[in-house]
Amino acid sequence: MPPLPIEIQPYSASWPAYFSLISHQLHTCLNTTSVPYTSITHIGSTSIPHLAAKPNIDIAILVPSLPAAILAREALIWEPPGPEHYHGGLREEYAAVKWEQVAVGQRDGVAYGRAKNAVVAKILRVAGWTDEEVRRKEALDVREEGVNWDDEPFT
């Protein structure tokens, strides 16, 4: 079956509310099952006000240890410390890359993701990441273009 086209939508004010609903359900589930966690955070494009995005709510559940991550069966994602900032120029540059991929008919999710790497690296550097941290993050993505893009990006 050929891959589905990548869908980008204009920003929706419903995305934060949908994250809140999912977050509440995750809190309830993790608390009920006694899985330790530090935070549940809305990440990715839908968390950035006024940024066009694929309509997927990306969520990071931070846990204190690898055993807790295994129990939660969720990704353990490190975020650099610091205040949140929105940079309109970077947001527009990021959106332009996304729309460009849609315009060229990109259907490969891995290629779509890699097309965004340069601007994502720029965003991470503005957020305080070092060049080495950006390189390490990119090295973790071992997916291959043309393979099912819903596979886990990190092994």
mmCIF file with all atom_site columns, C-alpha atoms in Angstrom:
data_model
loop_
_atom_site.group_PDB
_atom_site.id
_atom_site.type_symbol
_atom_site.label_atom_id
_atom_site.label_alt_id
_atom_site.label_comp_id
_atom_site.label_asym_id
_atom_site.label_entity_id
_atom_site.label_seq_id
_atom_site.pdbx_PDB_ins_code
_atom_site.Cartn_x
_atom_site.Cartn_y
_atom_site.Cartn_z
_atom_site.occupancy
_atom_site.B_iso_or_equiv
_atom_site.pdbx_formal_charge
_atom_site.auth_seq_id
_atom_site.auth_comp_id
_atom_site.auth_asym_id
_atom_site.auth_atom_id
_atom_site.pdbx_PDB_model_num
ATOM 1   C CA . MET A 1 1   ? 0.000  0.000  0.000  1.00 0.00 ? 1   MET A CA 1
ATOM 2   C CA . PRO A 1 2   ? 1.502  3.388  -0.960 1.00 0.00 ? 2   PRO A CA 1
ATOM 3   C CA . PRO A 1 3   ? 2.118  5.864  1.841  1.00 0.00 ? 3   PRO A CA 1
ATOM 4   C CA . LEU A 1 4   ? -0.553 8.443  2.530  1.00 0.00 ? 4   LEU A CA 1
ATOM 5   C CA . PRO A 1 5   ? 0.170  12.077 1.684  1.00 0.00 ? 5   PRO A CA 1
ATOM 6   C CA . ILE A 1 6   ? 1.429  14.215 4.530  1.00 0.00 ? 6   ILE A CA 1
ATOM 7   C CA . GLU A 1 7   ? -1.296 16.545 5.767  1.00 0.00 ? 7   GLU A CA 1
ATOM 8   C CA . ILE A 1 8   ? -0.450 19.977 7.159  1.00 0.00 ? 8   ILE A CA 1
ATOM 9   C CA . GLN A 1 9   ? -3.199 22.119 8.659  1.00 0.00 ? 9   GLN A CA 1
ATOM 10  C CA . PRO A 1 10  ? -3.276 25.748 9.741  1.00 0.00 ? 10  PRO A CA 1
ATOM 11  C CA . TYR A 1 11  ? -2.891 26.169 13.503 1.00 0.00 ? 11  TYR A CA 1
ATOM 12  C CA . SER A 1 12  ? -5.961 25.112 15.487 1.00 0.00 ? 12  SER A CA 1
ATOM 13  C CA . ALA A 1 13  ? -6.810 26.599 18.873 1.00 0.00 ? 13  ALA A CA 1
ATOM 14  C CA . SER A 1 14  ? -8.287 23.178 19.750 1.00 0.00 ? 14  SER A CA 1
ATOM 15  C CA . TRP A 1 15  ? -4.858 21.501 19.882 1.00 0.00 ? 15  TRP A CA 1
ATOM 16  C CA . PRO A 1 16  ? -3.921 22.734 23.401 1.00 0.00 ? 16  PRO A CA 1
ATOM 17  C CA . ALA A 1 17  ? -7.359 21.681 24.718 1.00 0.00 ? 17  ALA A CA 1
ATOM 18  C CA . TYR A 1 18  ? -6.988 18.256 23.137 1.00 0.00 ? 18  TYR A CA 1
ATOM 19  C CA . PHE A 1 19  ? -3.538 17.924 24.748 1.00 0.00 ? 19  PHE A CA 1
ATOM 20  C CA . SER A 1 20  ? -5.083 18.843 28.136 1.00 0.00 ? 20  SER A CA 1
ATOM 21  C CA . LEU A 1 21  ? -7.655 16.081 27.760 1.00 0.00 ? 21  LEU A CA 1
ATOM 22  C CA . ILE A 1 22  ? -5.039 13.496 26.786 1.00 0.00 ? 22  ILE A CA 1
ATOM 23  C CA . SER A 1 23  ? -2.682 14.710 29.523 1.00 0.00 ? 23  SER A CA 1
ATOM 24  C CA . HIS A 1 24  ? -5.400 14.261 32.147 1.00 0.00 ? 24  HIS A CA 1
ATOM 25  C CA . GLN A 1 25  ? -5.993 10.705 30.931 1.00 0.00 ? 25  GLN A CA 1
ATOM 26  C CA . LEU A 1 26  ? -2.253 9.968  31.037 1.00 0.00 ? 26  LEU A CA 1
ATOM 27  C CA . HIS A 1 27  ? -1.916 11.413 34.558 1.00 0.00 ? 27  HIS A CA 1
ATOM 28  C CA . THR A 1 28  ? -4.819 9.216  35.697 1.00 0.00 ? 28  THR A CA 1
ATOM 29  C CA . CYS A 1 29  ? -3.367 6.103  34.077 1.00 0.00 ? 29  CYS A CA 1
ATOM 30  C CA . LEU A 1 30  ? 0.173  6.656  35.389 1.00 0.00 ? 30  LEU A CA 1
ATOM 31  C CA . ASN A 1 31  ? -1.048 7.470  38.900 1.00 0.00 ? 31  ASN A CA 1
ATOM 32  C CA . THR A 1 32  ? -3.405 4.477  38.969 1.00 0.00 ? 32  THR A CA 1
ATOM 33  C CA . THR A 1 33  ? -0.617 2.117  37.920 1.00 0.00 ? 33  THR A CA 1
ATOM 34  C CA . SER A 1 34  ? 1.963  3.742  40.250 1.00 0.00 ? 34  SER A CA 1
ATOM 35  C CA . VAL A 1 35  ? 4.356  4.584  37.420 1.00 0.00 ? 35  VAL A CA 1
ATOM 36  C CA . PRO A 1 36  ? 6.680  7.392  38.554 1.00 0.00 ? 36  PRO A CA 1
ATOM 37  C CA . TYR A 1 37  ? 6.936  10.345 36.200 1.00 0.00 ? 37  TYR A CA 1
ATOM 38  C CA . THR A 1 38  ? 8.198  13.891 36.354 1.00 0.00 ? 38  THR A CA 1
ATOM 39  C CA . SER A 1 39  ? 6.015  15.637 33.800 1.00 0.00 ? 39  SER A CA 1
ATOM 40  C CA . ILE A 1 40  ? 3.743  15.259 30.821 1.00 0.00 ? 40  ILE A CA 1
ATOM 41  C CA . THR A 1 41  ? 4.502  17.900 28.206 1.00 0.00 ? 41  THR A CA 1
ATOM 42  C CA . HIS A 1 42  ? 2.908  18.956 24.914 1.00 0.00 ? 42  HIS A CA 1
ATOM 43  C CA . ILE A 1 43  ? 5.772  19.016 22.399 1.00 0.00 ? 43  ILE A CA 1
ATOM 44  C CA . GLY A 1 44  ? 6.091  19.260 18.653 1.00 0.00 ? 44  GLY A CA 1
ATOM 45  C CA . SER A 1 45  ? 4.517  21.565 16.131 1.00 0.00 ? 45  SER A CA 1
ATOM 46  C CA . THR A 1 46  ? 0.984  21.523 17.558 1.00 0.00 ? 46  THR A CA 1
ATOM 47  C CA . SER A 1 47  ? 2.338  22.981 20.809 1.00 0.00 ? 47  SER A CA 1
ATOM 48  C CA . ILE A 1 48  ? 3.544  26.157 19.082 1.00 0.00 ? 48  ILE A CA 1
ATOM 49  C CA . PRO A 1 49  ? 0.852  28.831 18.749 1.00 0.00 ? 49  PRO A CA 1
ATOM 50  C CA . HIS A 1 50  ? 0.036  29.814 15.168 1.00 0.00 ? 50  HIS A CA 1
ATOM 51  C CA . LEU A 1 51  ? 2.352  27.207 13.552 1.00 0.00 ? 51  LEU A CA 1
ATOM 52  C CA . ALA A 1 52  ? 0.905  25.058 10.778 1.00 0.00 ? 52  ALA A CA 1
ATOM 53  C CA . ALA A 1 53  ? 1.377  21.378 11.587 1.00 0.00 ? 53  ALA A CA 1
ATOM 54  C CA . LYS A 1 54  ? 0.399  17.804 10.970 1.00 0.00 ? 54  LYS A CA 1
ATOM 55  C CA . PRO A 1 55  ? -2.668 17.388 13.216 1.00 0.00 ? 55  PRO A CA 1
ATOM 56  C CA . ASN A 1 56  ? -0.883 15.021 15.615 1.00 0.00 ? 56  ASN A CA 1
ATOM 57  C CA . ILE A 1 57  ? -0.524 15.845 19.303 1.00 0.00 ? 57  ILE A CA 1
ATOM 58  C CA . ASP A 1 58  ? 3.050  14.936 20.296 1.00 0.00 ? 58  ASP A CA 1
ATOM 59  C CA . ILE A 1 59  ? 3.546  14.283 23.997 1.00 0.00 ? 59  ILE A CA 1
ATOM 60  C CA . ALA A 1 60  ? 6.661  13.616 26.064 1.00 0.00 ? 60  ALA A CA 1
ATOM 61  C CA . ILE A 1 61  ? 6.367  11.832 29.378 1.00 0.00 ? 61  ILE A CA 1
ATOM 62  C CA . LEU A 1 62  ? 9.477  12.456 31.447 1.00 0.00 ? 62  LEU A CA 1
ATOM 63  C CA . VAL A 1 63  ? 10.308 9.708  33.914 1.00 0.00 ? 63  VAL A CA 1
ATOM 64  C CA . PRO A 1 64  ? 13.058 9.423  36.554 1.00 0.00 ? 64  PRO A CA 1
ATOM 65  C CA . SER A 1 65  ? 14.651 6.193  35.303 1.00 0.00 ? 65  SER A CA 1
ATOM 66  C CA . LEU A 1 66  ? 14.900 3.691  32.478 1.00 0.00 ? 66  LEU A CA 1
ATOM 67  C CA . PRO A 1 67  ? 12.793 1.133  34.378 1.00 0.00 ? 67  PRO A CA 1
ATOM 68  C CA . ALA A 1 68  ? 10.066 3.760  34.773 1.00 0.00 ? 68  ALA A CA 1
ATOM 69  C CA . ALA A 1 69  ? 10.315 4.540  31.044 1.00 0.00 ? 69  ALA A CA 1
ATOM 70  C CA . ILE A 1 70  ? 9.897  0.868  30.237 1.00 0.00 ? 70  ILE A CA 1
ATOM 71  C CA . LEU A 1 71  ? 6.924  0.644  32.584 1.00 0.00 ? 71  LEU A CA 1
ATOM 72  C CA . ALA A 1 72  ? 5.303  3.689  31.031 1.00 0.00 ? 72  ALA A CA 1
ATOM 73  C CA . ARG A 1 73  ? 6.216  2.429  27.540 1.00 0.00 ? 73  ARG A CA 1
ATOM 74  C CA . GLU A 1 74  ? 6.702  6.008  26.485 1.00 0.00 ? 74  GLU A CA 1
ATOM 75  C CA . ALA A 1 75  ? 9.650  7.947  25.152 1.00 0.00 ? 75  ALA A CA 1
ATOM 76  C CA . LEU A 1 76  ? 12.105 9.455  27.608 1.00 0.00 ? 76  LEU A CA 1
ATOM 77  C CA . ILE A 1 77  ? 12.919 12.865 26.112 1.00 0.00 ? 77  ILE A CA 1
ATOM 78  C CA . TRP A 1 78  ? 15.447 15.280 27.512 1.00 0.00 ? 78  TRP A CA 1
ATOM 79  C CA . GLU A 1 79  ? 14.630 18.982 27.261 1.00 0.00 ? 79  GLU A CA 1
ATOM 80  C CA . PRO A 1 80  ? 17.255 21.643 27.837 1.00 0.00 ? 80  PRO A CA 1
ATOM 81  C CA . PRO A 1 81  ? 16.414 23.937 30.741 1.00 0.00 ? 81  PRO A CA 1
ATOM 82  C CA . GLY A 1 82  ? 15.290 27.459 30.094 1.00 0.00 ? 82  GLY A CA 1
ATOM 83  C CA . PRO A 1 83  ? 12.239 29.606 29.546 1.00 0.00 ? 83  PRO A CA 1
ATOM 84  C CA . GLU A 1 84  ? 9.921  29.042 26.622 1.00 0.00 ? 84  GLU A CA 1
ATOM 85  C CA . HIS A 1 85  ? 10.275 31.479 23.770 1.00 0.00 ? 85  HIS A CA 1
ATOM 86  C CA . TYR A 1 86  ? 8.468  31.854 20.493 1.00 0.00 ? 86  TYR A CA 1
ATOM 87  C CA . HIS A 1 87  ? 10.521 33.163 17.623 1.00 0.00 ? 87  HIS A CA 1
ATOM 88  C CA . GLY A 1 88  ? 8.264  34.299 14.811 1.00 0.00 ? 88  GLY A CA 1
ATOM 89  C CA . GLY A 1 89  ? 10.996 34.171 12.168 1.00 0.00 ? 89  GLY A CA 1
ATOM 90  C CA . LEU A 1 90  ? 11.967 30.610 13.024 1.00 0.00 ? 90  LEU A CA 1
ATOM 91  C CA . ARG A 1 91  ? 8.326  29.588 13.223 1.00 0.00 ? 91  ARG A CA 1
ATOM 92  C CA . GLU A 1 92  ? 7.737  30.960 9.713  1.00 0.00 ? 92  GLU A CA 1
ATOM 93  C CA . GLU A 1 93  ? 10.884 29.290 8.372  1.00 0.00 ? 93  GLU A CA 1
ATOM 94  C CA . TYR A 1 94  ? 9.771  25.983 9.910  1.00 0.00 ? 94  TYR A CA 1
ATOM 95  C CA . ALA A 1 95  ? 6.266  26.341 8.446  1.00 0.00 ? 95  ALA A CA 1
ATOM 96  C CA . ALA A 1 96  ? 7.721  27.157 5.004  1.00 0.00 ? 96  ALA A CA 1
ATOM 97  C CA . VAL A 1 97  ? 9.725  23.918 4.971  1.00 0.00 ? 97  VAL A CA 1
ATOM 98  C CA . LYS A 1 98  ? 6.622  21.931 5.929  1.00 0.00 ? 98  LYS A CA 1
ATOM 99  C CA . TRP A 1 99  ? 4.466  23.543 3.252  1.00 0.00 ? 99  TRP A CA 1
ATOM 100 C CA . GLU A 1 100 ? 7.240  23.061 0.680  1.00 0.00 ? 100 GLU A CA 1
ATOM 101 C CA . GLN A 1 101 ? 7.236  19.322 1.395  1.00 0.00 ? 101 GLN A CA 1
ATOM 102 C CA . VAL A 1 102 ? 3.474  19.197 0.897  1.00 0.00 ? 102 VAL A CA 1
ATOM 103 C CA . ALA A 1 103 ? 3.761  21.230 -2.325 1.00 0.00 ? 103 ALA A CA 1
ATOM 104 C CA . VAL A 1 104 ? 6.280  18.792 -3.825 1.00 0.00 ? 104 VAL A CA 1
ATOM 105 C CA . GLY A 1 105 ? 3.979  15.895 -2.929 1.00 0.00 ? 105 GLY A CA 1
ATOM 106 C CA . GLN A 1 106 ? 6.250  14.365 -0.317 1.00 0.00 ? 106 GLN A CA 1
ATOM 107 C CA . ARG A 1 107 ? 4.777  11.064 0.864  1.00 0.00 ? 107 ARG A CA 1
ATOM 108 C CA . ASP A 1 108 ? 7.753  9.634  2.711  1.00 0.00 ? 108 ASP A CA 1
ATOM 109 C CA . GLY A 1 109 ? 7.562  10.631 6.364  1.00 0.00 ? 109 GLY A CA 1
ATOM 110 C CA . VAL A 1 110 ? 11.264 10.028 6.932  1.00 0.00 ? 110 VAL A CA 1
ATOM 111 C CA . ALA A 1 111 ? 12.199 12.259 3.993  1.00 0.00 ? 111 ALA A CA 1
ATOM 112 C CA . TYR A 1 112 ? 9.681  14.826 5.281  1.00 0.00 ? 112 TYR A CA 1
ATOM 113 C CA . GLY A 1 113 ? 11.327 14.755 8.703  1.00 0.00 ? 113 GLY A CA 1
ATOM 114 C CA . ARG A 1 114 ? 14.829 14.997 7.295  1.00 0.00 ? 114 ARG A CA 1
ATOM 115 C CA . ALA A 1 115 ? 13.840 17.938 5.095  1.00 0.00 ? 115 ALA A CA 1
ATOM 116 C CA . LYS A 1 116 ? 13.109 19.791 8.341  1.00 0.00 ? 116 LYS A CA 1
ATOM 117 C CA . ASN A 1 117 ? 16.440 18.872 10.010 1.00 0.00 ? 117 ASN A CA 1
ATOM 118 C CA . ALA A 1 118 ? 18.304 22.084 9.148  1.00 0.00 ? 118 ALA A CA 1
ATOM 119 C CA . VAL A 1 119 ? 15.630 24.401 10.532 1.00 0.00 ? 119 VAL A CA 1
ATOM 120 C CA . VAL A 1 120 ? 15.046 22.134 13.556 1.00 0.00 ? 120 VAL A CA 1
ATOM 121 C CA . ALA A 1 121 ? 18.790 22.250 14.278 1.00 0.00 ? 121 ALA A CA 1
ATOM 122 C CA . LYS A 1 122 ? 18.651 26.055 14.069 1.00 0.00 ? 122 LYS A CA 1
ATOM 123 C CA . ILE A 1 123 ? 15.699 26.099 16.493 1.00 0.00 ? 123 ILE A CA 1
ATOM 124 C CA . LEU A 1 124 ? 17.507 23.794 18.925 1.00 0.00 ? 124 LEU A CA 1
ATOM 125 C CA . ARG A 1 125 ? 20.624 25.993 18.833 1.00 0.00 ? 125 ARG A CA 1
ATOM 126 C CA . VAL A 1 126 ? 18.492 29.059 19.610 1.00 0.00 ? 126 VAL A CA 1
ATOM 127 C CA . ALA A 1 127 ? 17.007 27.033 22.496 1.00 0.00 ? 127 ALA A CA 1
ATOM 128 C CA . GLY A 1 128 ? 20.511 26.531 23.891 1.00 0.00 ? 128 GLY A CA 1
ATOM 129 C CA . TRP A 1 129 ? 21.576 23.189 22.457 1.00 0.00 ? 129 TRP A CA 1
ATOM 130 C CA . THR A 1 130 ? 25.226 22.817 21.480 1.00 0.00 ? 130 THR A CA 1
ATOM 131 C CA . ASP A 1 131 ? 26.306 21.619 18.037 1.00 0.00 ? 131 ASP A CA 1
ATOM 132 C CA . GLU A 1 132 ? 27.336 18.324 19.645 1.00 0.00 ? 132 GLU A CA 1
ATOM 133 C CA . GLU A 1 133 ? 23.899 17.862 21.249 1.00 0.00 ? 133 GLU A CA 1
ATOM 134 C CA . VAL A 1 134 ? 22.220 18.519 17.903 1.00 0.00 ? 134 VAL A CA 1
ATOM 135 C CA . ARG A 1 135 ? 24.539 16.006 16.172 1.00 0.00 ? 135 ARG A CA 1
ATOM 136 C CA . ARG A 1 136 ? 23.808 13.370 18.841 1.00 0.00 ? 136 ARG A CA 1
ATOM 137 C CA . LYS A 1 137 ? 20.045 13.892 18.446 1.00 0.00 ? 137 LYS A CA 1
ATOM 138 C CA . GLU A 1 138 ? 20.262 13.521 14.673 1.00 0.00 ? 138 GLU A CA 1
ATOM 139 C CA . ALA A 1 139 ? 22.491 10.436 14.966 1.00 0.00 ? 139 ALA A CA 1
ATOM 140 C CA . LEU A 1 140 ? 19.781 8.677  16.991 1.00 0.00 ? 140 LEU A CA 1
ATOM 141 C CA . ASP A 1 141 ? 17.382 8.679  14.039 1.00 0.00 ? 141 ASP A CA 1
ATOM 142 C CA . VAL A 1 142 ? 18.182 5.464  12.203 1.00 0.00 ? 142 VAL A CA 1
ATOM 143 C CA . ARG A 1 143 ? 15.004 5.247  10.108 1.00 0.00 ? 143 ARG A CA 1
ATOM 144 C CA . GLU A 1 144 ? 15.389 4.733  6.368  1.00 0.00 ? 144 GLU A CA 1
ATOM 145 C CA . GLU A 1 145 ? 13.545 6.646  3.681  1.00 0.00 ? 145 GLU A CA 1
ATOM 146 C CA . GLY A 1 146 ? 10.951 4.528  1.929  1.00 0.00 ? 146 GLY A CA 1
ATOM 147 C CA . VAL A 1 147 ? 10.307 2.403  5.025  1.00 0.00 ? 147 VAL A CA 1
ATOM 148 C CA . ASN A 1 148 ? 7.108  2.691  7.090  1.00 0.00 ? 148 ASN A CA 1
ATOM 149 C CA . TRP A 1 149 ? 7.462  6.149  8.627  1.00 0.00 ? 149 TRP A CA 1
ATOM 150 C CA . ASP A 1 150 ? 5.255  5.280  11.599 1.00 0.00 ? 150 ASP A CA 1
ATOM 151 C CA . ASP A 1 151 ? 8.070  3.111  12.968 1.00 0.00 ? 151 ASP A CA 1
ATOM 152 C CA . GLU A 1 152 ? 9.810  4.327  16.103 1.00 0.00 ? 152 GLU A CA 1
ATOM 153 C CA . PRO A 1 153 ? 12.544 6.822  15.074 1.00 0.00 ? 153 PRO A CA 1
ATOM 154 C CA . PHE A 1 154 ? 14.938 5.826  17.855 1.00 0.00 ? 154 PHE A CA 1
ATOM 155 C CA . THR A 1 155 ? 16.307 2.371  18.592 1.00 0.00 ? 155 THR A CA 1
#
